[in-house]
Amino acid sequence: MTSSAVEAPTDITAQEAELYDRQIRLWGLDAQKRLRASRILMVGATPLTGEIAKNLVLAGIRSLTLMDDSPLSADDIDSSFIYDPSLATAATTRAEAALSALHSLNPMVEVSAKSGQPEQLTADVLANEDYDAVLAISQPVEVLQSLGRLCRSVTYDGEVNSNGAGNNSNSDSSAKQRRQVQFFAADCFGCHGYVFLDLQRHEFATELAEVPPKAGQDSSVDPKTAAVPAAGSQPVETHLIKRSADYADFESVLRTRWDPAKLGSLRRLSPALYLAFLLFEFQRANNGARAGPNDVDALKTLWRAFAESQQLPANLLDEAVLSSGLQPPSCPVLAIVGGVAAQEVIKAVSHKDDPFNNFFVFDGIQSCGSVQTLG
Amino acid sequence: AGNASLAREVASGSRVLVVGAGGIGCELLKNLVVSGFRRISIIDLDTIDVSNLNRQFLFRKEHVGQSKALVAKQSVLKYGRDADITAYHDSVLEEKYGVDFFSGFDIVLIALDNRAARNHVNRLCLAANVPLVESGSAGYLGQVTVIRKGVTACYECKEQQKQKSYPACTIRNTPSEPIHCVVWAKYLFSQLFGEADPDQDVAPDTEDPELSSSSSTTPAVANGSQANEQQSQKQTTRSWAEATGYDPSRLLKKLFADDIRYLLTMSVLWQRPGRRAPTPLTDEQLDGSGDAAPQSDGYQRDHAVWSAAQCCHVFRSAVDQLRRRYAERSSADDYLVFDKDDQAAMDFPNPKCYVCAPQPQVTLRCDPSILTVGALRDRVLKAELAMVAPDVEIEGRGVILVSSEAGETESNDPQPLARFGIGNHARLRCDDFLQRYNLLIIIAAADPADAEQRLPDGVDFQIVGDLQSVQATAEAAPAAAAPPPATSGRKRRSEAVESGPLGSGEAKKARLLDEADDDDELEIVAAPKSVDGASSQEPDIVLLD
């Protein structure tokens, strides 16, 4: 939750140790403690939010706050497992409808809904409510831009960069030191999806494996034994080292220009990546509206203009792929993108292992994901 | 929009089988139901443990101890999708889930955690010609593979990565890595409380090849030490423990002091550069004072480094619990099964579950209504496969068909296999105790009416498989110096394994799955399964001379 220099405050209980045993074996106790202290805000309580939230809650974060006042619809219930089906006819918001399922996944995590619009969030609010990460899920591009800027404007320990005075009431002031709010964005479109990370300057621990030089012959290579000698039976040591990485802000990523001279590598990129950016363009041109199946023609026109302006061949993104991105996302695609997003959030807030830097795209036609460093 | 509704239509009419209701199974079931699948069957023999709850999200704390398949079904029904879900709390290896069962599905999804069951399901899907989606994960890695007979490779086409195994002398004499200790501990558990296996002895190994490589072939014998009590009397660890009433103090002293001193007399072992000689525990460490117990339960207990005294304390308490449990077992044939979720077993001294058991197999093409039991033994097992004194058991039924003890099964000899209900796809477990050799034979009943399947004239059986690897060889001779005592670990698992609510039979079956996890599967020699074009040839009807 803080930079790597600070120890997470408290120990874990026996009950937590028993529940989280299998994951602690994977990422270590320190990482679990940091997870346990993390507070996360999710803007947008869409089906994708449901998948990400399920994974974060199971992992044992401190608190999850959902912000989404849109009314719960039948379509929402139909496309996700996270909303309480008994609330179908009630006048409730998507955020509220997701709370009971999330709470029951892990009662040790504080789950709550926060009313309001993303524009109402300020640096003070983020600081006072002590968030470690903000996830913008299925949000229009303008919201992504403003939230991305907002997160970068908050530095804890009473300081706010260039955006008014900060006066955070730290619940755990003794352990707080200068830290940042990590920003994530994710969305699914048709059978594709993306996950974006802005961790500013990110410090993390990672394991380095070393095979020490052999001292004498290996004793386990033995021709007479009944069993096959273990391959690579020299002991491999691992130790933790500290690393850091710099992330670009969302604005610079949006301004990405692809180099037409590198056509070979451009062709190897998944068309879903271009589609993601095309859909951002569409939102900018249409007041934040999401593109749907009826917008195929408008999108084709937009793409041609975009490709021309960057001197790229138009066939980098063909109509078939374009159409495949306009349906409501299917459950398995949500699960895959949600799984990847949650895994990166976990790495980021626990400061263990290196999170993606910085733009992940899942291509549901090719069934594969790739990471690009953009901006 | 057209595609989405077509997809929904196809989904709602499809019959899906999910094998496994654990981490992957829960995700799968959720995705299937939300995606519009309505006719789903799910099978899993396991029950819910608290350590599952961090990821197997269809389960809650109040479900601990209940069947995974049944609870998974109940949980997804709450999504309100009107799905028709059938849950089986059972092992997919049971005979009742044969080709006919698999033929009733349009697609099968594997969400298993062991290779034996995967191989089994793979073969049944091939036999039933049902598409299979195989998947698995460990830590941060996972994979998904689509398997379609004749179109793609099957699960067993490529040699699966073998699980690591370690030479016995390393485990018993010169362990140098934590994993060796883990393996040692698991062997010790078996030796003391489990199904004793002479290949898993933990006492110092006098047959260690390193010892004979130097001039001092016989280690100096320490006078009157208890370490030699066992060696000179050629007792198994089990009988020694039984004779001493599983006294934890004597056990501690033997394993961590006497045996170590004995090992130290094998001086040549410790002359190797880079290898550190062991230090026997002192009496003070062994005694372990009353308040030497490590911190109480929980993460601290399992992850802090214990002092020697604390280790001894835990060892004593574990042995105490286990010996009491062992004493309470229902019959002389019963034994304890190691379970990583059993605290006493895990304390003993905290090993992880680890197996590697090579499992050769072949397919026997024959006409079970003609081939007799005697012919199976003499012409197939002895003549072709070089077994000497084979035992044959019909898998899954615990019925002994051929016994190497004289006189036991002679009356079976003239009977055709079909008399015993052995037909197509039947599985026979053959082993030769003296050779320490196991073989699984799968019967492929050649249909005489089918011209393609019919055996050539004058030939009444064919063995399909890599014969060279399968034949029992001289190298499989026993490694231990001691001849097996009369009441050896050669217990017949003669009780039938019941399906349904778990009894001790299921526990053994579960262990059997575990044991067979690292199948050293032989490739059935066949035309290469082409990935690009369909292969018209059935993979298991290829002739070998």
JSON list of N, CA, C and O in Angstrom, two decimals, chain A residues 307-328:
[
{"chain": "A", "resi": 307, "resn": "ALA", "atom": "N", "xyz": [-6.79, 5.96, -40.22]},
{"chain": "A", "resi": 307, "resn": "ALA", "atom": "CA", "xyz": [-5.66, 5.30, -40.87]},
{"chain": "A", "resi": 307, "resn": "ALA", "atom": "C", "xyz": [-4.95, 6.27, -41.80]},
{"chain": "A", "resi": 307, "resn": "ALA", "atom": "O", "xyz": [-3.72, 6.31, -41.86]},
{"chain": "A", "resi": 308, "resn": "GLU", "atom": "N", "xyz": [-5.74, 7.05, -42.49]},
{"chain": "A", "resi": 308, "resn": "GLU", "atom": "CA", "xyz": [-5.13, 7.99, -43.44]},
{"chain": "A", "resi": 308, "resn": "GLU", "atom": "C", "xyz": [-4.28, 9.01, -42.70]},
{"chain": "A", "resi": 308, "resn": "GLU", "atom": "O", "xyz": [-3.18, 9.34, -43.12]},
{"chain": "A", "resi": 309, "resn": "SER", "atom": "N", "xyz": [-4.83, 9.51, -41.58]},
{"chain": "A", "resi": 309, "resn": "SER", "atom": "CA", "xyz": [-4.10, 10.55, -40.86]},
{"chain": "A", "resi": 309, "resn": "SER", "atom": "C", "xyz": [-2.77, 10.03, -40.32]},
{"chain": "A", "resi": 309, "resn": "SER", "atom": "O", "xyz": [-1.85, 10.78, -40.10]},
{"chain": "A", "resi": 310, "resn": "GLN", "atom": "N", "xyz": [-2.68, 8.73, -40.12]},
{"chain": "A", "resi": 310, "resn": "GLN", "atom": "CA", "xyz": [-1.44, 8.18, -39.61]},
{"chain": "A", "resi": 310, "resn": "GLN", "atom": "C", "xyz": [-0.65, 7.46, -40.70]},
{"chain": "A", "resi": 310, "resn": "GLN", "atom": "O", "xyz": [0.36, 6.82, -40.41]},
{"chain": "A", "resi": 311, "resn": "GLN", "atom": "N", "xyz": [-1.14, 7.54, -41.92]},
{"chain": "A", "resi": 311, "resn": "GLN", "atom": "CA", "xyz": [-0.48, 6.88, -43.05]},
{"chain": "A", "resi": 311, "resn": "GLN", "atom": "C", "xyz": [-0.36, 5.38, -42.83]},
{"chain": "A", "resi": 311, "resn": "GLN", "atom": "O", "xyz": [0.68, 4.76, -43.12]},
{"chain": "A", "resi": 312, "resn": "LEU", "atom": "N", "xyz": [-1.41, 4.80, -42.30]},
{"chain": "A", "resi": 312, "resn": "LEU", "atom": "CA", "xyz": [-1.42, 3.36, -42.10]},
{"chain": "A", "resi": 312, "resn": "LEU", "atom": "C", "xyz": [-2.34, 2.71, -43.12]},
{"chain": "A", "resi": 312, "resn": "LEU", "atom": "O", "xyz": [-3.33, 3.33, -43.55]},
{"chain": "A", "resi": 313, "resn": "PRO", "atom": "N", "xyz": [-2.04, 1.47, -43.52]},
{"chain": "A", "resi": 313, "resn": "PRO", "atom": "CA", "xyz": [-2.95, 0.77, -44.44]},
{"chain": "A", "resi": 313, "resn": "PRO", "atom": "C", "xyz": [-4.29, 0.49, -43.77]},
{"chain": "A", "resi": 313, "resn": "PRO", "atom": "O", "xyz": [-4.33, 0.06, -42.62]},
{"chain": "A", "resi": 314, "resn": "ALA", "atom": "N", "xyz": [-5.36, 0.69, -44.50]},
{"chain": "A", "resi": 314, "resn": "ALA", "atom": "CA", "xyz": [-6.69, 0.52, -43.92]},
{"chain": "A", "resi": 314, "resn": "ALA", "atom": "C", "xyz": [-6.97, -0.93, -43.55]},
{"chain": "A", "resi": 314, "resn": "ALA", "atom": "O", "xyz": [-7.79, -1.21, -42.68]},
{"chain": "A", "resi": 315, "resn": "ASN", "atom": "N", "xyz": [-6.28, -1.88, -44.21]},
{"chain": "A", "resi": 315, "resn": "ASN", "atom": "CA", "xyz": [-6.63, -3.27, -43.94]},
{"chain": "A", "resi": 315, "resn": "ASN", "atom": "C", "xyz": [-6.02, -3.81, -42.64]},
{"chain": "A", "resi": 315, "resn": "ASN", "atom": "O", "xyz": [-6.14, -5.00, -42.34]},
{"chain": "A", "resi": 316, "resn": "LEU", "atom": "N", "xyz": [-5.43, -2.94, -41.85]},
{"chain": "A", "resi": 316, "resn": "LEU", "atom": "CA", "xyz": [-4.99, -3.39, -40.52]},
{"chain": "A", "resi": 316, "resn": "LEU", "atom": "C", "xyz": [-6.20, -3.77, -39.68]},
{"chain": "A", "resi": 316, "resn": "LEU", "atom": "O", "xyz": [-6.10, -4.52, -38.72]},
{"chain": "A", "resi": 317, "resn": "LEU", "atom": "N", "xyz": [-7.33, -3.22, -40.02]},
{"chain": "A", "resi": 317, "resn": "LEU", "atom": "CA", "xyz": [-8.56, -3.52, -39.27]},
{"chain": "A", "resi": 317, "resn": "LEU", "atom": "C", "xyz": [-9.66, -3.73, -40.29]},
{"chain": "A", "resi": 317, "resn": "LEU", "atom": "O", "xyz": [-10.11, -2.79, -40.93]},
{"chain": "A", "resi": 318, "resn": "ASP", "atom": "N", "xyz": [-10.11, -4.98, -40.42]},
{"chain": "A", "resi": 318, "resn": "ASP", "atom": "CA", "xyz": [-11.14, -5.22, -41.44]},
{"chain": "A", "resi": 318, "resn": "ASP", "atom": "C", "xyz": [-12.54, -5.24, -40.83]},
{"chain": "A", "resi": 318, "resn": "ASP", "atom": "O", "xyz": [-12.71, -5.21, -39.61]},
{"chain": "A", "resi": 319, "resn": "GLU", "atom": "N", "xyz": [-13.52, -5.29, -41.68]},
{"chain": "A", "resi": 319, "resn": "GLU", "atom": "CA", "xyz": [-14.90, -5.14, -41.22]},
{"chain": "A", "resi": 319, "resn": "GLU", "atom": "C", "xyz": [-15.32, -6.27, -40.30]},
{"chain": "A", "resi": 319, "resn": "GLU", "atom": "O", "xyz": [-16.08, -6.06, -39.35]},
{"chain": "A", "resi": 320, "resn": "ALA", "atom": "N", "xyz": [-14.82, -7.46, -40.58]},
{"chain": "A", "resi": 320, "resn": "ALA", "atom": "CA", "xyz": [-15.23, -8.60, -39.76]},
{"chain": "A", "resi": 320, "resn": "ALA", "atom": "C", "xyz": [-14.81, -8.39, -38.31]},
{"chain": "A", "resi": 320, "resn": "ALA", "atom": "O", "xyz": [-15.60, -8.59, -37.39]},
{"chain": "A", "resi": 321, "resn": "VAL", "atom": "N", "xyz": [-13.56, -7.97, -38.13]},
{"chain": "A", "resi": 321, "resn": "VAL", "atom": "CA", "xyz": [-13.09, -7.74, -36.77]},
{"chain": "A", "resi": 321, "resn": "VAL", "atom": "C", "xyz": [-13.86, -6.58, -36.16]},
{"chain": "A", "resi": 321, "resn": "VAL", "atom": "O", "xyz": [-14.25, -6.60, -34.99]},
{"chain": "A", "resi": 322, "resn": "LEU", "atom": "N", "xyz": [-14.09, -5.56, -36.96]},
{"chain": "A", "resi": 322, "resn": "LEU", "atom": "CA", "xyz": [-14.80, -4.39, -36.47]},
{"chain": "A", "resi": 322, "resn": "LEU", "atom": "C", "xyz": [-16.17, -4.79, -35.94]},
{"chain": "A", "resi": 322, "resn": "LEU", "atom": "O", "xyz": [-16.55, -4.43, -34.84]},
{"chain": "A", "resi": 323, "resn": "SER", "atom": "N", "xyz": [-16.89, -5.57, -36.71]},
{"chain": "A", "resi": 323, "resn": "SER", "atom": "CA", "xyz": [-18.23, -5.99, -36.27]},
{"chain": "A", "resi": 323, "resn": "SER", "atom": "C", "xyz": [-18.16, -6.85, -35.02]},
{"chain": "A", "resi": 323, "resn": "SER", "atom": "O", "xyz": [-19.05, -6.80, -34.17]},
{"chain": "A", "resi": 324, "resn": "SER", "atom": "N", "xyz": [-17.08, -7.65, -34.94]},
{"chain": "A", "resi": 324, "resn": "SER", "atom": "CA", "xyz": [-16.98, -8.57, -33.79]},
{"chain": "A", "resi": 324, "resn": "SER", "atom": "C", "xyz": [-16.80, -7.83, -32.49]},
{"chain": "A", "resi": 324, "resn": "SER", "atom": "O", "xyz": [-16.89, -8.41, -31.42]},
{"chain": "A", "resi": 325, "resn": "GLY", "atom": "N", "xyz": [-16.52, -6.51, -32.59]},
{"chain": "A", "resi": 325, "resn": "GLY", "atom": "CA", "xyz": [-16.31, -5.76, -31.37]},
{"chain": "A", "resi": 325, "resn": "GLY", "atom": "C", "xyz": [-17.51, -4.95, -30.94]},
{"chain": "A", "resi": 325, "resn": "GLY", "atom": "O", "xyz": [-17.43, -4.15, -30.02]},
{"chain": "A", "resi": 326, "resn": "LEU", "atom": "N", "xyz": [-18.64, -5.14, -31.59]},
{"chain": "A", "resi": 326, "resn": "LEU", "atom": "CA", "xyz": [-19.77, -4.25, -31.31]},
{"chain": "A", "resi": 326, "resn": "LEU", "atom": "C", "xyz": [-20.90, -4.93, -30.55]},
{"chain": "A", "resi": 326, "resn": "LEU", "atom": "O", "xyz": [-21.85, -4.29, -30.14]},
{"chain": "A", "resi": 327, "resn": "GLN", "atom": "N", "xyz": [-20.80, -6.24, -30.37]},
{"chain": "A", "resi": 327, "resn": "GLN", "atom": "CA", "xyz": [-21.83, -6.95, -29.60]},
{"chain": "A", "resi": 327, "resn": "GLN", "atom": "C", "xyz": [-21.58, -6.74, -28.12]},
{"chain": "A", "resi": 327, "resn": "GLN", "atom": "O", "xyz": [-20.48, -6.40, -27.72]},
{"chain": "A", "resi": 328, "resn": "PRO", "atom": "N", "xyz": [-22.59, -7.00, -27.31]},
{"chain": "A", "resi": 328, "resn": "PRO", "atom": "CA", "xyz": [-22.32, -7.02, -25.87]},
{"chain": "A", "resi": 328, "resn": "PRO", "atom": "C", "xyz": [-21.32, -8.15, -25.58]},
{"chain": "A", "resi": 328, "resn": "PRO", "atom": "O", "xyz": [-21.39, -9.19, -26.21]}
]
